[in-house]
Amino acid sequence: MDLKTQIQLLIDNAPNDGITPQLVTAIAPVISAIASELRHPQYYILQNLEKDWVLTTLSNRANPKKEKRAIYAYPTLQDVPLSLNAGLDPQVIAAPVLIADILFQLVALEPVDSIVFFETPGMSTNAVEIKRTELQQLIQETLQQKHSRPKIPPDIA
């Protein structure tokens, strides 16, 4: 499914509460811009049976107290390493998730610091990290720009 269709699905499936569809529409350009930098329209993400994404906590070797919580996104089902719970734990599955959904959900995933997208099938070295705080910052800037545009009076002419 192409990116434009994915974004439209996000907007169409937003709760019709009078605010969320407009909010999704406003942040759609940010999600589109980041998604277009990635290679795949969907990625496989490890999930438990409740469909919660599986977090991996990474420690800094130089400073073990400094941790980062990441979610891994794989380009194909074959790229999901069996050593990472999948295959070993019947409670964990690798599910396909559309790129627009991944980025949209990342904005609100408080315990998550970033999502690591593995870009090349068969290789675990070519990865792109999208940090939640950077995504939130881009969205905040976009919303502020839309809000701060001066309103042109209708009787200006």
PDB file of N, CA, C and O in Angstrom, residues 107-157:
ATOM      1  N   VAL A 107       4.755   8.574  18.177  1.00  0.00           N
ATOM      2  CA  VAL A 107       4.566   9.878  18.810  1.00  0.00           C
ATOM      3  C   VAL A 107       4.061   9.719  20.246  1.00  0.00           C
ATOM      4  O   VAL A 107       4.486  10.444  21.140  1.00  0.00           O
ATOM      5  N   ALA A 108       3.187   8.747  20.478  1.00  0.00           N
ATOM      6  CA  ALA A 108       2.550   8.593  21.785  1.00  0.00           C
ATOM      7  C   ALA A 108       3.133   7.474  22.644  1.00  0.00           C
ATOM      8  O   ALA A 108       2.704   7.288  23.771  1.00  0.00           O
ATOM      9  N   LEU A 109       4.104   6.746  22.139  1.00  0.00           N
ATOM     10  CA  LEU A 109       4.666   5.614  22.884  1.00  0.00           C
ATOM     11  C   LEU A 109       5.669   6.110  23.929  1.00  0.00           C
ATOM     12  O   LEU A 109       6.874   6.099  23.703  1.00  0.00           O
ATOM     13  N   GLU A 110       5.159   6.517  25.070  1.00  0.00           N
ATOM     14  CA  GLU A 110       5.988   7.128  26.114  1.00  0.00           C
ATOM     15  C   GLU A 110       7.207   6.313  26.532  1.00  0.00           C
ATOM     16  O   GLU A 110       8.273   6.880  26.676  1.00  0.00           O
ATOM     17  N   PRO A 111       7.096   5.006  26.755  1.00  0.00           N
ATOM     18  CA  PRO A 111       8.299   4.317  27.231  1.00  0.00           C
ATOM     19  C   PRO A 111       9.351   4.098  26.150  1.00  0.00           C
ATOM     20  O   PRO A 111      10.469   3.704  26.438  1.00  0.00           O
ATOM     21  N   VAL A 112       9.010   4.399  24.907  1.00  0.00           N
ATOM     22  CA  VAL A 112       9.911   4.122  23.790  1.00  0.00           C
ATOM     23  C   VAL A 112      10.760   5.345  23.476  1.00  0.00           C
ATOM     24  O   VAL A 112      10.245   6.450  23.354  1.00  0.00           O
ATOM     25  N   ASP A 113      12.070   5.125  23.337  1.00  0.00           N
ATOM     26  CA  ASP A 113      12.962   6.213  22.956  1.00  0.00           C
ATOM     27  C   ASP A 113      13.101   6.317  21.443  1.00  0.00           C
ATOM     28  O   ASP A 113      13.229   7.403  20.901  1.00  0.00           O
ATOM     29  N   SER A 114      13.077   5.164  20.752  1.00  0.00           N
ATOM     30  CA  SER A 114      13.225   5.196  19.296  1.00  0.00           C
ATOM     31  C   SER A 114      12.778   3.886  18.666  1.00  0.00           C
ATOM     32  O   SER A 114      12.588   2.879  19.347  1.00  0.00           O
ATOM     33  N   ILE A 115      12.604   3.957  17.360  1.00  0.00           N
ATOM     34  CA  ILE A 115      12.357   2.755  16.558  1.00  0.00           C
ATOM     35  C   ILE A 115      13.531   2.633  15.606  1.00  0.00           C
ATOM     36  O   ILE A 115      13.944   3.610  14.975  1.00  0.00           O
ATOM     37  N   VAL A 116      14.076   1.434  15.537  1.00  0.00           N
ATOM     38  CA  VAL A 116      15.200   1.158  14.651  1.00  0.00           C
ATOM     39  C   VAL A 116      14.664   0.373  13.466  1.00  0.00           C
ATOM     40  O   VAL A 116      14.154  -0.736  13.620  1.00  0.00           O
ATOM     41  N   PHE A 117      14.755   0.991  12.289  1.00  0.00           N
ATOM     42  CA  PHE A 117      14.281   0.369  11.058  1.00  0.00           C
ATOM     43  C   PHE A 117      15.456  -0.286  10.346  1.00  0.00           C
ATOM     44  O   PHE A 117      16.399   0.408   9.960  1.00  0.00           O
ATOM     45  N   PHE A 118      15.390  -1.599  10.187  1.00  0.00           N
ATOM     46  CA  PHE A 118      16.404  -2.297   9.395  1.00  0.00           C
ATOM     47  C   PHE A 118      15.953  -2.185   7.943  1.00  0.00           C
ATOM     48  O   PHE A 118      14.847  -2.574   7.590  1.00  0.00           O
ATOM     49  N   GLU A 119      16.808  -1.606   7.111  1.00  0.00           N
ATOM     50  CA  GLU A 119      16.416  -1.228   5.760  1.00  0.00           C
ATOM     51  C   GLU A 119      16.709  -2.263   4.677  1.00  0.00           C
ATOM     52  O   GLU A 119      15.999  -2.335   3.693  1.00  0.00           O
ATOM     53  N   THR A 120      17.774  -3.031   4.838  1.00  0.00           N
ATOM     54  CA  THR A 120      18.168  -3.962   3.790  1.00  0.00           C
ATOM     55  C   THR A 120      17.878  -5.389   4.223  1.00  0.00           C
ATOM     56  O   THR A 120      18.439  -5.853   5.221  1.00  0.00           O
ATOM     57  N   PRO A 121      16.997  -6.079   3.492  1.00  0.00           N
ATOM     58  CA  PRO A 121      16.719  -7.475   3.837  1.00  0.00           C
ATOM     59  C   PRO A 121      18.008  -8.294   3.865  1.00  0.00           C
ATOM     60  O   PRO A 121      18.877  -8.133   3.018  1.00  0.00           O
ATOM     61  N   GLY A 122      18.118  -9.136   4.887  1.00  0.00           N
ATOM     62  CA  GLY A 122      19.285  -9.995   5.004  1.00  0.00           C
ATOM     63  C   GLY A 122      20.473  -9.349   5.687  1.00  0.00           C
ATOM     64  O   GLY A 122      21.485  -9.995   5.917  1.00  0.00           O
ATOM     65  N   MET A 123      20.369  -8.062   6.020  1.00  0.00           N
ATOM     66  CA  MET A 123      21.491  -7.362   6.674  1.00  0.00           C
ATOM     67  C   MET A 123      20.987  -6.662   7.936  1.00  0.00           C
ATOM     68  O   MET A 123      19.981  -5.970   7.900  1.00  0.00           O
ATOM     69  N   SER A 124      21.724  -6.830   9.007  1.00  0.00           N
ATOM     70  CA  SER A 124      21.327  -6.156  10.247  1.00  0.00           C
ATOM     71  C   SER A 124      22.185  -4.929  10.517  1.00  0.00           C
ATOM     72  O   SER A 124      22.104  -4.330  11.578  1.00  0.00           O
ATOM     73  N   THR A 125      23.011  -4.550   9.547  1.00  0.00           N
ATOM     74  CA  THR A 125      23.894  -3.404   9.766  1.00  0.00           C
ATOM     75  C   THR A 125      23.322  -2.105   9.209  1.00  0.00           C
ATOM     76  O   THR A 125      23.653  -1.032   9.689  1.00  0.00           O
ATOM     77  N   ASN A 126      22.496  -2.167   8.191  1.00  0.00           N
ATOM     78  CA  ASN A 126      21.948  -0.962   7.572  1.00  0.00           C
ATOM     79  C   ASN A 126      20.630  -0.601   8.257  1.00  0.00           C
ATOM     80  O   ASN A 126      19.578  -1.090   7.889  1.00  0.00           O
ATOM     81  N   ALA A 127      20.727   0.254   9.281  1.00  0.00           N
ATOM     82  CA  ALA A 127      19.544   0.600  10.054  1.00  0.00           C
ATOM     83  C   ALA A 127      19.407   2.112  10.173  1.00  0.00           C
ATOM     84  O   ALA A 127      20.390   2.845  10.157  1.00  0.00           O
ATOM     85  N   VAL A 128      18.161   2.559  10.307  1.00  0.00           N
ATOM     86  CA  VAL A 128      17.846   3.971  10.502  1.00  0.00           C
ATOM     87  C   VAL A 128      17.082   4.083  11.821  1.00  0.00           C
ATOM     88  O   VAL A 128      16.094   3.388  12.030  1.00  0.00           O
ATOM     89  N   GLU A 129      17.579   4.954  12.690  1.00  0.00           N
ATOM     90  CA  GLU A 129      16.917   5.155  13.982  1.00  0.00           C
ATOM     91  C   GLU A 129      16.082   6.425  13.929  1.00  0.00           C
ATOM     92  O   GLU A 129      16.569   7.488  13.550  1.00  0.00           O
ATOM     93  N   ILE A 130      14.814   6.295  14.303  1.00  0.00           N
ATOM     94  CA  ILE A 130      13.929   7.451  14.408  1.00  0.00           C
ATOM     95  C   ILE A 130      13.639   7.643  15.897  1.00  0.00           C
ATOM     96  O   ILE A 130      13.048   6.776  16.540  1.00  0.00           O
ATOM     97  N   LYS A 131      14.080   8.774  16.437  1.00  0.00           N
ATOM     98  CA  LYS A 131      13.892   9.050  17.858  1.00  0.00           C
ATOM     99  C   LYS A 131      12.530   9.694  18.087  1.00  0.00           C
ATOM    100  O   LYS A 131      12.137  10.605  17.353  1.00  0.00           O
ATOM    101  N   ARG A 132      11.843   9.230  19.116  1.00  0.00           N
ATOM    102  CA  ARG A 132      10.510   9.743  19.428  1.00  0.00           C
ATOM    103  C   ARG A 132      10.551  11.237  19.721  1.00  0.00           C
ATOM    104  O   ARG A 132       9.712  12.003  19.234  1.00  0.00           O
ATOM    105  N   THR A 133      11.557  11.688  20.475  1.00  0.00           N
ATOM    106  CA  THR A 133      11.626  13.115  20.824  1.00  0.00           C
ATOM    107  C   THR A 133      11.834  13.986  19.587  1.00  0.00           C
ATOM    108  O   THR A 133      11.264  15.071  19.489  1.00  0.00           O
ATOM    109  N   GLU A 134      12.628  13.499  18.624  1.00  0.00           N
ATOM    110  CA  GLU A 134      12.849  14.274  17.392  1.00  0.00           C
ATOM    111  C   GLU A 134      11.580  14.327  16.549  1.00  0.00           C
ATOM    112  O   GLU A 134      11.249  15.371  15.983  1.00  0.00           O
ATOM    113  N   LEU A 135      10.856  13.216  16.488  1.00  0.00           N
ATOM    114  CA  LEU A 135       9.594  13.186  15.748  1.00  0.00           C
ATOM    115  C   LEU A 135       8.590  14.135  16.400  1.00  0.00           C
ATOM    116  O   LEU A 135       7.928  14.921  15.717  1.00  0.00           O
ATOM    117  N   GLN A 136       8.509  14.093  17.729  1.00  0.00           N
ATOM    118  CA  GLN A 136       7.599  14.993  18.435  1.00  0.00           C
ATOM    119  C   GLN A 136       7.968  16.458  18.196  1.00  0.00           C
ATOM    120  O   GLN A 136       7.090  17.299  18.030  1.00  0.00           O
ATOM    121  N   GLN A 137       9.259  16.747  18.165  1.00  0.00           N
ATOM    122  CA  GLN A 137       9.726  18.115  17.928  1.00  0.00           C
ATOM    123  C   GLN A 137       9.323  18.598  16.531  1.00  0.00           C
ATOM    124  O   GLN A 137       8.843  19.722  16.369  1.00  0.00           O
ATOM    125  N   LEU A 138       9.509  17.751  15.531  1.00  0.00           N
ATOM    126  CA  LEU A 138       9.113  18.112  14.161  1.00  0.00           C
ATOM    127  C   LEU A 138       7.610  18.370  14.073  1.00  0.00           C
ATOM    128  O   LEU A 138       7.166  19.326  13.426  1.00  0.00           O
ATOM    129  N   ILE A 139       6.838  17.543  14.736  1.00  0.00           N
ATOM    130  CA  ILE A 139       5.380  17.719  14.732  1.00  0.00           C
ATOM    131  C   ILE A 139       5.007  19.017  15.441  1.00  0.00           C
ATOM    132  O   ILE A 139       4.172  19.786  14.957  1.00  0.00           O
ATOM    133  N   GLN A 140       5.648  19.285  16.571  1.00  0.00           N
ATOM    134  CA  GLN A 140       5.382  20.513  17.323  1.00  0.00           C
ATOM    135  C   GLN A 140       5.678  21.744  16.463  1.00  0.00           C
ATOM    136  O   GLN A 140       4.888  22.689  16.424  1.00  0.00           O
ATOM    137  N   GLU A 141       6.813  21.721  15.772  1.00  0.00           N
ATOM    138  CA  GLU A 141       7.176  22.848  14.903  1.00  0.00           C
ATOM    139  C   GLU A 141       6.153  23.027  13.785  1.00  0.00           C
ATOM    140  O   GLU A 141       5.767  24.147  13.462  1.00  0.00           O
ATOM    141  N   THR A 142       5.706  21.929  13.201  1.00  0.00           N
ATOM    142  CA  THR A 142       4.710  21.982  12.127  1.00  0.00           C
ATOM    143  C   THR A 142       3.401  22.572  12.635  1.00  0.00           C
ATOM    144  O   THR A 142       2.800  23.431  11.982  1.00  0.00           O
ATOM    145  N   LEU A 143       2.965  22.124  13.806  1.00  0.00           N
ATOM    146  CA  LEU A 143       1.707  22.628  14.369  1.00  0.00           C
ATOM    147  C   LEU A 143       1.823  24.111  14.721  1.00  0.00           C
ATOM    148  O   LEU A 143       0.881  24.873  14.509  1.00  0.00           O
ATOM    149  N   GLN A 144       2.983  24.537  15.226  1.00  0.00           N
ATOM    150  CA  GLN A 144       3.175  25.946  15.553  1.00  0.00           C
ATOM    151  C   GLN A 144       3.171  26.806  14.295  1.00  0.00           C
ATOM    152  O   GLN A 144       2.612  27.897  14.284  1.00  0.00           O
ATOM    153  N   GLN A 145       3.776  26.306  13.213  1.00  0.00           N
ATOM    154  CA  GLN A 145       3.783  27.060  11.955  1.00  0.00           C
ATOM    155  C   GLN A 145       2.367  27.220  11.422  1.00  0.00           C
ATOM    156  O   GLN A 145       1.988  28.289  10.963  1.00  0.00           O
ATOM    157  N   LYS A 146       1.573  26.172  11.494  1.00  0.00           N
ATOM    158  CA  LYS A 146       0.191  26.250  11.001  1.00  0.00           C
ATOM    159  C   LYS A 146      -0.631  27.213  11.850  1.00  0.00           C
ATOM    160  O   LYS A 146      -1.510  27.889  11.358  1.00  0.00           O
ATOM    161  N   HIS A 147      -0.306  27.263  13.138  1.00  0.00           N
ATOM    162  CA  HIS A 147      -1.046  28.119  14.064  1.00  0.00           C
ATOM    163  C   HIS A 147      -0.641  29.577  13.971  1.00  0.00           C
ATOM    164  O   HIS A 147      -1.442  30.476  14.193  1.00  0.00           O
ATOM    165  N   SER A 148       0.623  29.827  13.645  1.00  0.00           N
ATOM    166  CA  SER A 148       1.138  31.197  13.695  1.00  0.00           C
ATOM    167  C   SER A 148       1.021  31.955  12.368  1.00  0.00           C
ATOM    168  O   SER A 148       1.417  33.096  12.299  1.00  0.00           O
ATOM    169  N   ARG A 149       0.504  31.293  11.348  1.00  0.00           N
ATOM    170  CA  ARG A 149       0.344  32.000  10.075  1.00  0.00           C
ATOM    171  C   ARG A 149      -0.662  33.145  10.271  1.00  0.00           C
ATOM    172  O   ARG A 149      -1.738  32.954  10.812  1.00  0.00           O
ATOM    173  N   PRO A 150      -0.282  34.325   9.833  1.00  0.00           N
ATOM    174  CA  PRO A 150      -1.202  35.446  10.013  1.00  0.00           C
ATOM    175  C   PRO A 150      -2.454  35.264   9.164  1.00  0.00           C
ATOM    176  O   PRO A 150      -2.388  34.828   8.019  1.00  0.00           O
ATOM    177  N   LYS A 151      -3.575  35.591   9.768  1.00  0.00           N
ATOM    178  CA  LYS A 151      -4.849  35.493   9.058  1.00  0.00           C
ATOM    179  C   LYS A 151      -4.999  36.763   8.197  1.00  0.00           C
ATOM    180  O   LYS A 151      -4.847  37.872   8.687  1.00  0.00           O
ATOM    181  N   ILE A 152      -5.264  36.576   6.927  1.00  0.00           N
ATOM    182  CA  ILE A 152      -5.459  37.707   6.031  1.00  0.00           C
ATOM    183  C   ILE A 152      -6.935  38.101   6.087  1.00  0.00           C
ATOM    184  O   ILE A 152      -7.806  37.267   5.864  1.00  0.00           O
ATOM    185  N   PRO A 153      -7.187  39.345   6.435  1.00  0.00           N
ATOM    186  CA  PRO A 153      -8.587  39.767   6.518  1.00  0.00           C
ATOM    187  C   PRO A 153      -9.279  39.662   5.159  1.00  0.00           C
ATOM    188  O   PRO A 153      -8.673  39.943   4.126  1.00  0.00           O
ATOM    189  N   PRO A 154     -10.548  39.254   5.167  1.00  0.00           N
ATOM    190  CA  PRO A 154     -11.257  39.075   3.902  1.00  0.00           C
ATOM    191  C   PRO A 154     -11.486  40.381   3.136  1.00  0.00           C
ATOM    192  O   PRO A 154     -11.667  40.393   1.942  1.00  0.00           O
ATOM    193  N   ASP A 155     -11.418  41.524   3.831  1.00  0.00           N
ATOM    194  CA  ASP A 155     -11.663  42.815   3.168  1.00  0.00           C
ATOM    195  C   ASP A 155     -10.367  43.572   2.879  1.00  0.00           C
ATOM    196  O   ASP A 155     -10.367  44.791   2.835  1.00  0.00           O
ATOM    197  N   ILE A 156      -9.283  42.847   2.643  1.00  0.00           N
ATOM    198  CA  ILE A 156      -7.984  43.478   2.445  1.00  0.00           C
ATOM    199  C   ILE A 156      -7.908  44.256   1.103  1.00  0.00           C
ATOM    200  O   ILE A 156      -7.183  45.225   0.998  1.00  0.00           O
ATOM    201  N   ALA A 157      -8.674  43.837   0.119  1.00  0.00           N
ATOM    202  CA  ALA A 157      -8.553  44.455  -1.210  1.00  0.00           C
ATOM    203  C   ALA A 157      -9.259  45.764  -1.304  1.00  0.00           C
ATOM    204  O   ALA A 157     -10.197  46.193  -0.922  1.00  0.00           O
TER     205      ALA A 157
END
